[in-house]
Amino acid sequence: MNVRRLIPTTAVTGAVVLGLTALSACSTSDAADGGDGDKLKVTASFYPMQFLTERIGGEHVAVTSLTKPGVEPHDLELTPRQIGSISESDYVLYLKGIQPAVDDAIKQSGVKNTVDAATLTTLENHGSEVSGHDHGHEGEEKHADEHADEHADEHGHEEEAPEAPEEHSEGDGHNHGEEGGADPHIWLDPVKYAEVAKGVGKSLEKADPDHAADYKKNTDALVAELGELNTAYETGLKNTSTTTFITTHSAFGYLAERYGLTQQGIAGIDPEAEPSPARIQEIHTIAEKEKATTVFFETLASDRTAKTLAKDTGLKTGVLDPLEGITDKSQGADYIEVMESNLAALRKALGAK
């Protein structure tokens, strides 16, 4: 893990229209005929984007993820072959601000059908302590649907001018959940992830209109499944002994906010960073006051920090997976299964009744 996690971005919530070199008279259906037979050649930046394109695209897409299983996505460096493969894609789905190397390569790729998942929902700022208070989620879904329609329309035309970026104060950008930056971990909230799924579905319909009906059907099925997952979280976390959980990776801000929980991050952005003696004492005090029982670590990072803190505070350790990649160590084969495992881990740690 390294300082590349602190990646400044501008207008991370603004609609992004990429097309630095207009792809002349090739129609969107022609694009679908390239590459892998008649399949749409799709590039996804990392696992949460891969899952969406595979589930929504179904048999009509051939999906390649730039981030291989077991690779920490924030620190990804692309090979020349990978950079070339982006340019050859018919459709690219990524999340701006997570992977700087990917962002740079996509800017230079000239791919017409390029979608930034951050434009399909509303991003918020979360610090290492995130409380589950209501910050106006009502109406968010409607907003995201409208935004998705606009975004999909933009990608359906050549040489559209990008929207003017929103104004941001100096230093505003991706600080991976730190105060003053937009938290990118939208996929860990099933409701926000469903909003993104709807936007991806609409954009795939425009990129490959011959199979639009199937994309819509697959999107509706996935959104329904995410709705069931949301209900399971709401029900499963409704009555707990404590609402505070401690994690080495401050990735669960949206999840905490959605379900009325409080995330206490040990060291902010870096799950492997050693906590200071002062922070260990602070966490110990918080754990006693809030009756927290468990320090969570993630599958793609060392458990050293969690074990150190647990030993010093008398707490247990457990896995809460931020779902940035699936490996043989993951508690499930895909997004849905791992999220169900996360729910079980949270219920145990929070003393769900």
Tab-separated table of C-alpha atoms in Angstrom, residues 15-17 115-117 119-121 140-157 160 163 194-207 216 219-220:
chain	number	residue	atom	x	y	z
A	15	ALA	CA	-20.870	13.889	-16.000
A	16	VAL	CA	-17.807	12.926	-18.018
A	17	VAL	CA	-17.930	12.619	-21.777
A	115	VAL	CA	-18.935	5.424	-18.754
A	116	ASP	CA	-17.746	6.710	-15.392
A	117	ALA	CA	-19.843	4.945	-12.726
A	119	THR	CA	-21.682	9.956	-12.661
A	120	LEU	CA	-24.551	7.491	-12.237
A	121	THR	CA	-25.196	8.127	-8.544
A	140	GLU	CA	-31.622	10.019	-4.706
A	141	GLU	CA	-32.829	7.161	-6.862
A	142	LYS	CA	-34.978	9.454	-8.989
A	143	HIS	CA	-32.037	11.822	-9.381
A	144	ALA	CA	-29.747	8.970	-10.430
A	145	ASP	CA	-32.237	7.674	-13.004
A	146	GLU	CA	-32.521	11.117	-14.568
A	147	HIS	CA	-28.762	11.534	-14.515
A	148	ALA	CA	-28.304	8.097	-16.076
A	149	ASP	CA	-30.682	9.002	-18.913
A	150	GLU	CA	-28.780	12.201	-19.606
A	151	HIS	CA	-25.438	10.425	-19.406
A	152	ALA	CA	-26.540	7.657	-21.752
A	153	ASP	CA	-27.873	10.205	-24.220
A	154	GLU	CA	-24.546	12.012	-24.207
A	155	HIS	CA	-22.705	8.842	-25.090
A	156	GLY	CA	-25.089	8.179	-27.940
A	157	HIS	CA	-23.769	11.091	-30.008
A	160	GLU	CA	-20.709	16.011	-27.635
A	163	GLU	CA	-20.538	19.510	-19.268
A	194	ALA	CA	-28.460	-0.499	-8.082
A	195	GLU	CA	-28.547	3.125	-9.270
A	196	VAL	CA	-25.248	2.557	-11.064
A	197	ALA	CA	-26.571	-0.709	-12.530
A	198	LYS	CA	-29.542	1.125	-14.054
A	199	GLY	CA	-27.235	3.658	-15.690
A	200	VAL	CA	-24.940	0.930	-17.011
A	201	GLY	CA	-27.948	-0.891	-18.464
A	202	LYS	CA	-29.142	2.217	-20.300
A	203	SER	CA	-25.670	2.932	-21.677
A	204	LEU	CA	-25.262	-0.650	-22.921
A	205	GLU	CA	-28.647	-0.376	-24.656
A	206	LYS	CA	-27.338	2.652	-26.557
A	207	ALA	CA	-23.944	1.103	-27.286
A	216	LYS	CA	-32.987	-4.122	-19.960
A	219	THR	CA	-30.686	-4.905	-15.541
A	220	ASP	CA	-34.150	-5.315	-14.041
